[in-house]
Amino acid sequence: MKNIKFLIFGILFGIILSKTEVVSWYRIYEMFKFQSFHMYGVIGSAVTIGIILMQLFKRGIVKDYLGNQINIKEKKSGFIRTLIGGTIFGLGWALAGACPGPMFVLIGHGAVSILIVLLGAIIGAFFYGLLSKKLPN
Amino acid sequence: MEIILQPWPWYVGGPLIALILFLMFYFGKAFGVSTNLETFCTIGGAGKFSDYFKTDWKARKWSLIFVVGIIIGGFISSHYLMNSQVIDLNPETVSDLANIGFANAGETYLPQEIFATESIFTLKGFAILIGAGILIGFGARYSGGCTSGHSITGISSLQLPSLLATIGFFIGGIIMAWFIIPLLFERVIIY
C-alpha cells in the first residue's frame, strides 16, 4: 500500500505528458527539425526548475519525507557509452516519436501498434544485457 | 475545466514535470522510466541468459507501479481530458511531411503512416515499429537512461554523462528526422 503514491504520481505524469502533447510523434519530429519551440520549452523549463531542486537536495535544504538527506545517484560515466548509446536511442526516439515514458502513455491512449514498439524496446534492453560486458564504455 | 481540456502550453507542462521529479525524490526514489525495460526482462526470465538480469526486481516494484500509473494517466487523458487530438504544428512541418508522403499531419497525435494498426501486419510496417523499439531499448540501457533519467534528472544534477547522452539523443534524432525518415517514406515518383 505504501507504493500507492507512485501510482498516483504515474497517473499525473501520464496526464501531463499527454496534455502537453509530448507523446505526439509530430512534436518529436518538429523538435528534431527545429521547427517549433514547444519541446525545448517543456524540457528546458523542467530542467531549469530541476537544477534548483537538485541544489536544494544536495545542500540538504530540502530533505526527504523522513527527514533524510536526498542523494542523487551518479550516472555511469564513459564517453563511448553515453555518446554512442545516446545516438542509438535518438535514432529510435525520432522514428517512433516516443521515448519510454510516452510509450506507456500511448498504450493508455489505446494505440495498439505501440505495443510492438514496446516489445522492441524490451528486446533491445535484452540485447544490451547480453552484450553489456563486451561493449566499450 | 475548459483550460484543462485545451492542450497545455510548455510553461505549464515543463514545471509540472519538475513537480513529478520533486515528488519522486522527496519520497526517496528516482525519476526514470527506462530501467523498467530491464525489469521486464528480469521478470521474463532473462537471468537464464545473462547475469546482468539477475537483479531483485521486487526492490523496483515502485517503478513498475509508476509505469502502470502512466498507462492509466494516458487512458484518463485520452478519454476524459481532451477535446480534440489536433496538434497545432508549424505549417513548415506539415508541408515537409506532405512532401515525404505523410497526409493530414497534426490532425491526430500519431501519423497513420506509421501507427495504423494494419501496419503491424505488413513487413515494412512491423520492421519500422519493432526496429524503432530495439534502438530505443538498446540505446537507453547502453547510455544509462532515457529522456527522464538523463535529459531531465541527469542534466538537472549537472552530470556530464547525461549531457553527453543528450547530445547523442540529438545526433541520432537529427539523422533520423532529416535523412532516414525521408528515405523510409518518400514515395517513388515515376514521370
CSV table of C-alpha atoms in Angstrom, one decimal:
chain,number,residue,atom,x,y,z
A,1,MET,CA,0.0,0.0,0.0
A,2,LYS,CA,2.9,2.3,0.6
A,3,ASN,CA,3.5,2.2,-3.1
A,4,ILE,CA,0.1,3.7,-4.0
A,5,LYS,CA,1.6,7.2,-4.1
A,6,PHE,CA,3.8,6.1,-7.1
A,7,LEU,CA,0.6,5.0,-8.9
A,8,ILE,CA,-0.8,8.5,-8.4
A,9,PHE,CA,2.4,10.2,-9.5
A,10,GLY,CA,2.4,7.9,-12.6
A,11,ILE,CA,-1.2,8.9,-13.4
A,12,LEU,CA,-0.3,12.6,-13.0
A,13,PHE,CA,2.8,12.1,-15.2
A,14,GLY,CA,0.8,10.3,-17.8
A,15,ILE,CA,-1.8,13.1,-17.9
A,16,ILE,CA,0.9,15.8,-18.1
A,17,LEU,CA,2.8,14.1,-21.0
A,18,SER,CA,-0.5,13.6,-22.8
A,19,LYS,CA,-1.9,17.1,-22.3
A,20,THR,CA,1.4,18.8,-23.2
A,21,GLU,CA,1.4,16.8,-26.5
A,22,VAL,CA,4.9,15.4,-25.6
A,23,VAL,CA,3.5,12.0,-26.6
A,24,SER,CA,2.7,13.1,-30.2
A,25,TRP,CA,5.1,11.8,-32.9
A,26,TYR,CA,4.7,15.1,-34.6
A,27,ARG,CA,6.1,17.1,-31.6
A,28,ILE,CA,9.2,15.0,-31.6
A,29,TYR,CA,9.6,15.3,-35.4
A,30,GLU,CA,9.3,19.1,-35.3
A,31,MET,CA,11.7,19.3,-32.4
A,32,PHE,CA,14.4,17.4,-34.4
A,33,LYS,CA,13.6,19.6,-37.4
A,34,PHE,CA,14.0,22.8,-35.2
A,35,GLN,CA,10.6,24.0,-36.4
A,36,SER,CA,8.9,24.6,-33.0
A,37,PHE,CA,9.9,25.9,-29.6
A,38,HIS,CA,7.4,23.7,-27.8
A,39,MET,CA,9.5,20.7,-26.8
A,40,TYR,CA,12.5,22.9,-26.0
A,41,GLY,CA,10.2,24.9,-23.7
A,42,VAL,CA,8.9,21.8,-21.9
A,43,ILE,CA,12.3,20.2,-21.4
A,44,GLY,CA,14.1,23.5,-20.8
A,45,SER,CA,11.7,24.7,-18.1
A,46,ALA,CA,11.6,21.3,-16.4
A,47,VAL,CA,15.4,21.3,-16.3
A,48,THR,CA,15.7,24.9,-15.1
A,49,ILE,CA,13.4,24.1,-12.1
A,50,GLY,CA,15.2,20.7,-11.8
A,51,ILE,CA,18.5,22.4,-11.3
A,52,ILE,CA,17.2,24.4,-8.4
A,53,LEU,CA,15.5,21.4,-6.9
A,54,MET,CA,18.7,19.3,-7.1
A,55,GLN,CA,20.7,22.1,-5.5
A,56,LEU,CA,18.2,22.2,-2.6
A,57,PHE,CA,18.6,18.5,-2.2
A,58,LYS,CA,22.4,18.4,-2.4
A,59,ARG,CA,22.8,21.2,0.1
A,60,GLY,CA,20.3,19.5,2.4
A,61,ILE,CA,17.9,22.4,2.5
A,62,VAL,CA,15.2,20.1,1.3
A,63,LYS,CA,15.2,16.7,2.9
A,64,ASP,CA,13.0,13.7,2.0
A,65,TYR,CA,9.7,12.9,3.7
A,66,LEU,CA,11.5,11.1,6.5
A,67,GLY,CA,13.9,14.0,7.1
A,68,ASN,CA,16.9,12.2,5.5
A,69,GLN,CA,19.4,13.7,3.0
A,70,ILE,CA,18.4,13.1,-0.6
A,71,ASN,CA,21.2,11.5,-2.6
A,72,ILE,CA,21.2,11.7,-6.3
A,73,LYS,CA,22.7,8.6,-8.0
A,74,GLU,CA,25.8,9.2,-10.1
A,75,LYS,CA,25.2,8.2,-13.7
A,76,LYS,CA,27.6,5.6,-15.2
A,77,SER,CA,30.4,7.6,-17.0
A,78,GLY,CA,32.0,6.7,-20.2
A,79,PHE,CA,32.4,8.7,-23.4
A,80,ILE,CA,31.6,6.0,-25.9
A,81,ARG,CA,28.8,4.5,-23.8
A,82,THR,CA,26.9,7.8,-23.4
A,83,LEU,CA,27.5,9.2,-26.9
A,84,ILE,CA,27.0,6.1,-29.0
A,85,GLY,CA,24.3,4.7,-26.7
A,86,GLY,CA,22.6,8.1,-26.8
A,87,THR,CA,22.8,8.3,-30.6
A,88,ILE,CA,21.2,4.8,-31.0
A,89,PHE,CA,18.5,5.9,-28.6
A,90,GLY,CA,18.0,9.2,-30.6
A,91,LEU,CA,17.5,7.2,-33.8
A,92,GLY,CA,14.7,5.2,-32.2
A,93,TRP,CA,13.2,8.2,-30.4
A,94,ALA,CA,12.8,10.2,-33.7
A,95,LEU,CA,11.5,7.2,-35.6
A,96,ALA,CA,8.9,6.1,-33.0
A,97,GLY,CA,8.3,9.6,-31.9
A,98,ALA,CA,8.2,8.4,-28.4
A,99,CYS,CA,10.7,7.7,-25.6
A,100,PRO,CA,9.9,5.1,-22.9
A,101,GLY,CA,7.6,7.3,-20.8
A,102,PRO,CA,5.3,8.4,-23.7
A,103,MET,CA,5.2,4.8,-25.0
A,104,PHE,CA,3.3,3.8,-21.9
A,105,VAL,CA,1.0,6.9,-22.2
A,106,LEU,CA,0.2,5.9,-25.8
A,107,ILE,CA,-0.7,2.4,-24.6
A,108,GLY,CA,-3.2,4.1,-22.4
A,109,HIS,CA,-4.5,6.0,-25.4
A,110,GLY,CA,-5.3,2.6,-26.9
A,111,ALA,CA,-2.6,2.8,-29.7
A,112,VAL,CA,-2.2,-0.9,-30.4
A,113,SER,CA,0.9,-0.5,-32.7
A,114,ILE,CA,2.8,1.0,-29.8
A,115,LEU,CA,2.8,-2.5,-28.2
A,116,ILE,CA,5.2,-3.6,-31.0
A,117,VAL,CA,7.5,-0.6,-30.2
A,118,LEU,CA,7.4,-1.6,-26.5
A,119,LEU,CA,8.2,-5.2,-27.4
A,120,GLY,CA,11.1,-4.0,-29.5
A,121,ALA,CA,12.3,-1.8,-26.6
A,122,ILE,CA,12.3,-4.8,-24.2
A,123,ILE,CA,14.2,-6.9,-26.8
A,124,GLY,CA,16.6,-4.0,-27.2
A,125,ALA,CA,17.2,-3.9,-23.4
A,126,PHE,CA,17.7,-7.7,-23.5
A,127,PHE,CA,20.3,-7.5,-26.3
A,128,TYR,CA,22.1,-4.9,-24.2
A,129,GLY,CA,22.1,-7.2,-21.2
A,130,LEU,CA,23.6,-10.0,-23.3
A,131,LEU,CA,26.3,-7.8,-24.7
A,132,SER,CA,26.9,-5.5,-21.7
A,133,LYS,CA,30.3,-7.0,-20.8
A,134,LYS,CA,31.6,-6.9,-24.4
A,135,LEU,CA,30.7,-3.3,-25.3
A,136,PRO,CA,33.2,-0.4,-24.9
A,137,ASN,CA,32.4,2.1,-22.2
B,1,MET,CA,-12.5,22.8,-16.9
B,2,GLU,CA,-12.1,24.3,-20.4
B,3,ILE,CA,-8.5,25.2,-19.5
B,4,ILE,CA,-7.8,21.5,-18.7
B,5,LEU,CA,-9.4,20.3,-21.9
B,6,GLN,CA,-7.2,22.6,-24.1
B,7,PRO,CA,-3.7,21.5,-24.9
B,8,TRP,CA,-1.3,22.6,-22.2
B,9,PRO,CA,1.4,25.1,-23.2
B,10,TRP,CA,5.1,24.3,-22.5
B,11,TYR,CA,5.3,26.6,-19.5
B,12,VAL,CA,2.6,24.6,-17.7
B,13,GLY,CA,3.9,21.1,-18.8
B,14,GLY,CA,7.6,21.7,-18.0
B,15,PRO,CA,7.1,22.9,-14.4
B,16,LEU,CA,4.6,20.0,-13.8
B,17,ILE,CA,7.2,17.5,-15.0
B,18,ALA,CA,9.6,19.1,-12.5
B,19,LEU,CA,6.9,18.6,-9.8
B,20,ILE,CA,6.9,14.9,-10.5
B,21,LEU,CA,10.7,14.9,-10.4
B,22,PHE,CA,10.4,16.5,-7.0
B,23,LEU,CA,7.8,14.1,-5.7
B,24,MET,CA,9.8,11.1,-6.7
B,25,PHE,CA,12.9,12.3,-4.9
B,26,TYR,CA,11.0,13.6,-1.9
B,27,PHE,CA,9.6,10.1,-1.4
B,28,GLY,CA,13.0,8.5,-1.6
B,29,LYS,CA,13.1,7.3,-5.2
B,30,ALA,CA,14.5,8.4,-8.5
B,31,PHE,CA,12.9,9.7,-11.7
B,32,GLY,CA,13.4,7.5,-14.7
B,33,VAL,CA,11.4,5.1,-16.9
B,34,SER,CA,13.8,3.0,-19.0
B,35,THR,CA,15.1,0.8,-16.2
B,36,ASN,CA,11.7,-0.8,-16.2
B,37,LEU,CA,12.6,-2.3,-19.6
B,38,GLU,CA,15.3,-4.3,-17.8
B,39,THR,CA,12.9,-5.2,-15.0
B,40,PHE,CA,10.5,-6.7,-17.6
B,41,CYS,CA,13.5,-8.8,-19.0
B,42,THR,CA,14.3,-10.0,-15.4
B,43,ILE,CA,10.6,-10.9,-14.7
B,44,GLY,CA,10.5,-12.7,-18.1
B,45,GLY,CA,13.4,-14.9,-17.1
B,46,ALA,CA,16.3,-13.2,-18.8
B,47,GLY,CA,18.5,-14.1,-15.9
B,48,LYS,CA,18.9,-17.6,-17.5
B,49,PHE,CA,20.8,-15.9,-20.4
B,50,SER,CA,22.9,-13.3,-18.7
B,51,ASP,CA,23.8,-12.5,-15.1
B,52,TYR,CA,23.1,-8.9,-16.0
B,53,PHE,CA,19.5,-9.5,-15.4
B,54,LYS,CA,19.9,-11.4,-12.1
B,55,THR,CA,18.6,-8.5,-10.0
B,56,ASP,CA,16.0,-8.3,-7.3
B,57,TRP,CA,13.1,-6.8,-9.3
B,58,LYS,CA,10.9,-6.7,-6.2
B,59,ALA,CA,13.1,-3.8,-5.0
B,60,ARG,CA,11.9,-1.9,-8.1
B,61,LYS,CA,8.2,-2.6,-7.7
B,62,TRP,CA,7.5,1.1,-7.0
B,63,SER,CA,8.8,1.9,-10.5
B,64,LEU,CA,6.6,-0.7,-12.2
B,65,ILE,CA,3.7,0.8,-10.3
B,66,PHE,CA,4.7,4.2,-11.5
B,67,VAL,CA,4.6,2.8,-15.1
B,68,VAL,CA,1.1,1.3,-14.5
B,69,GLY,CA,0.1,4.8,-13.4
B,70,ILE,CA,1.4,6.3,-16.6
B,71,ILE,CA,-0.7,4.0,-18.6
B,72,ILE,CA,-3.8,4.9,-16.6
B,73,GLY,CA,-2.9,8.5,-16.9
B,74,GLY,CA,-2.8,8.1,-20.7
B,75,PHE,CA,-6.2,6.4,-20.6
B,76,ILE,CA,-7.8,9.1,-18.4
B,77,SER,CA,-6.4,12.0,-20.5
B,78,SER,CA,-7.4,10.5,-23.9
B,79,HIS,CA,-10.9,9.6,-22.7
B,80,TYR,CA,-11.9,12.5,-20.5
B,81,LEU,CA,-9.4,15.4,-20.7
B,82,MET,CA,-9.1,16.0,-24.4
B,83,ASN,CA,-11.4,18.0,-26.7
B,84,SER,CA,-9.5,17.0,-29.8
B,85,GLN,CA,-6.3,15.4,-30.9
B,86,VAL,CA,-5.3,18.2,-33.3
B,87,ILE,CA,-1.7,19.3,-32.8
B,88,ASP,CA,-1.0,23.0,-33.7
B,89,LEU,CA,2.0,22.3,-36.0
B,90,ASN,CA,4.3,24.7,-37.8
B,91,PRO,CA,2.9,24.9,-41.4
B,92,GLU,CA,6.5,24.2,-42.5
B,93,THR,CA,6.4,20.9,-40.6
B,94,VAL,CA,3.1,20.0,-42.3
B,95,SER,CA,4.4,20.7,-45.7
B,96,ASP,CA,7.8,18.9,-45.1
B,97,LEU,CA,5.8,15.9,-44.0
B,98,ALA,CA,3.4,16.1,-47.0
B,99,ASN,CA,6.4,16.0,-49.3
B,100,ILE,CA,7.5,12.7,-47.9
B,101,GLY,CA,4.0,11.2,-48.0
B,102,PHE,CA,2.5,12.0,-44.6
B,103,ALA,CA,-1.0,13.2,-45.2
B,104,ASN,CA,-3.0,15.1,-42.6
B,105,ALA,CA,0.0,15.9,-40.3
B,106,GLY,CA,-1.1,17.1,-36.9
B,107,GLU,CA,-4.8,16.0,-37.2
B,108,THR,CA,-4.2,13.2,-34.7
B,109,TYR,CA,-1.4,12.6,-32.1
B,110,LEU,CA,0.1,9.8,-34.2
B,111,PRO,CA,0.6,9.5,-38.0
B,112,GLN,CA,-1.4,6.7,-39.6
B,113,GLU,CA,1.6,6.2,-42.0
B,114,ILE,CA,3.5,4.6,-39.1
B,115,PHE,CA,0.9,3.7,-36.4
B,116,ALA,CA,-2.1,2.4,-38.3
B,117,THR,CA,-3.0,-1.0,-36.7
B,118,GLU,CA,-2.8,-2.6,-40.1
B,119,SER,CA,0.8,-1.7,-40.4
B,120,ILE,CA,1.6,-4.3,-37.8
B,121,PHE,CA,0.7,-6.9,-40.4
B,122,THR,CA,3.0,-5.6,-43.2
B,123,LEU,CA,6.7,-6.5,-43.3
B,124,LYS,CA,7.8,-2.8,-43.6
B,125,GLY,CA,5.4,-1.5,-41.0
B,126,PHE,CA,6.3,-4.2,-38.5
B,127,ALA,CA,10.0,-3.7,-39.1
B,128,ILE,CA,9.8,0.0,-38.5
B,129,LEU,CA,7.9,-0.4,-35.2
B,130,ILE,CA,10.0,-3.2,-33.8
B,131,GLY,CA,13.2,-1.6,-35.1
B,132,ALA,CA,12.5,1.7,-33.5
B,133,GLY,CA,11.8,-0.1,-30.3
B,134,ILE,CA,15.0,-2.1,-30.4
B,135,LEU,CA,17.0,1.1,-30.9
B,136,ILE,CA,15.2,2.8,-28.0
B,137,GLY,CA,15.7,-0.1,-25.6
B,138,PHE,CA,19.3,-0.8,-26.5
B,139,GLY,CA,20.3,2.8,-26.7
B,140,ALA,CA,18.6,3.7,-23.4
B,141,ARG,CA,20.3,0.9,-21.5
B,142,TYR,CA,23.7,1.4,-23.1
B,143,SER,CA,23.8,5.1,-22.5
B,144,GLY,CA,22.3,4.6,-19.0
B,145,GLY,CA,19.0,6.3,-19.2
B,146,CYS,CA,16.3,7.9,-21.4
B,147,THR,CA,14.8,11.4,-21.5
B,148,SER,CA,13.6,11.3,-17.9
B,149,GLY,CA,16.8,9.8,-16.4
B,150,HIS,CA,19.4,11.6,-18.5
B,151,SER,CA,17.9,14.8,-20.1
B,152,ILE,CA,15.8,15.8,-17.0
B,153,THR,CA,17.3,14.2,-13.9
B,154,GLY,CA,20.9,13.9,-15.1
B,155,ILE,CA,21.2,17.4,-16.6
B,156,SER,CA,19.4,18.9,-13.6
B,157,SER,CA,22.0,17.4,-11.3
B,158,LEU,CA,24.7,18.7,-13.6
B,159,GLN,CA,26.1,15.4,-14.6
B,160,LEU,CA,28.5,15.2,-17.6
B,161,PRO,CA,27.4,11.7,-18.7
B,162,SER,CA,23.8,12.9,-19.1
B,163,LEU,CA,24.9,15.9,-21.1
B,164,LEU,CA,26.8,13.6,-23.5
B,165,ALA,CA,23.9,11.2,-23.7
B,166,THR,CA,21.5,14.1,-24.5
B,167,ILE,CA,23.9,15.3,-27.2
B,168,GLY,CA,23.8,11.7,-28.5
B,169,PHE,CA,20.0,11.7,-28.4
B,170,PHE,CA,20.0,14.8,-30.7
B,171,ILE,CA,22.7,13.4,-33.1
B,172,GLY,CA,20.6,10.3,-33.6
B,173,GLY,CA,17.3,12.2,-33.7
B,174,ILE,CA,18.6,14.7,-36.3
B,175,ILE,CA,20.0,11.9,-38.5
B,176,MET,CA,16.6,10.1,-38.3
B,177,ALA,CA,14.3,13.1,-38.9
B,178,TRP,CA,16.4,14.8,-41.6
B,179,PHE,CA,17.8,11.8,-43.5
B,180,ILE,CA,16.4,8.4,-42.7
B,181,ILE,CA,12.7,9.1,-42.4
B,182,PRO,CA,12.6,10.7,-45.9
B,183,LEU,CA,14.3,7.6,-47.3
B,184,LEU,CA,11.9,5.3,-45.5
B,185,PHE,CA,8.7,7.0,-46.5
B,186,GLU,CA,9.3,9.1,-49.6
B,187,ARG,CA,7.2,7.8,-52.4
B,188,VAL,CA,9.0,7.0,-55.7
B,189,ILE,CA,7.7,9.4,-58.2
B,190,ILE,CA,7.5,8.0,-61.7
B,191,TYR,CA,7.5,10.5,-64.5
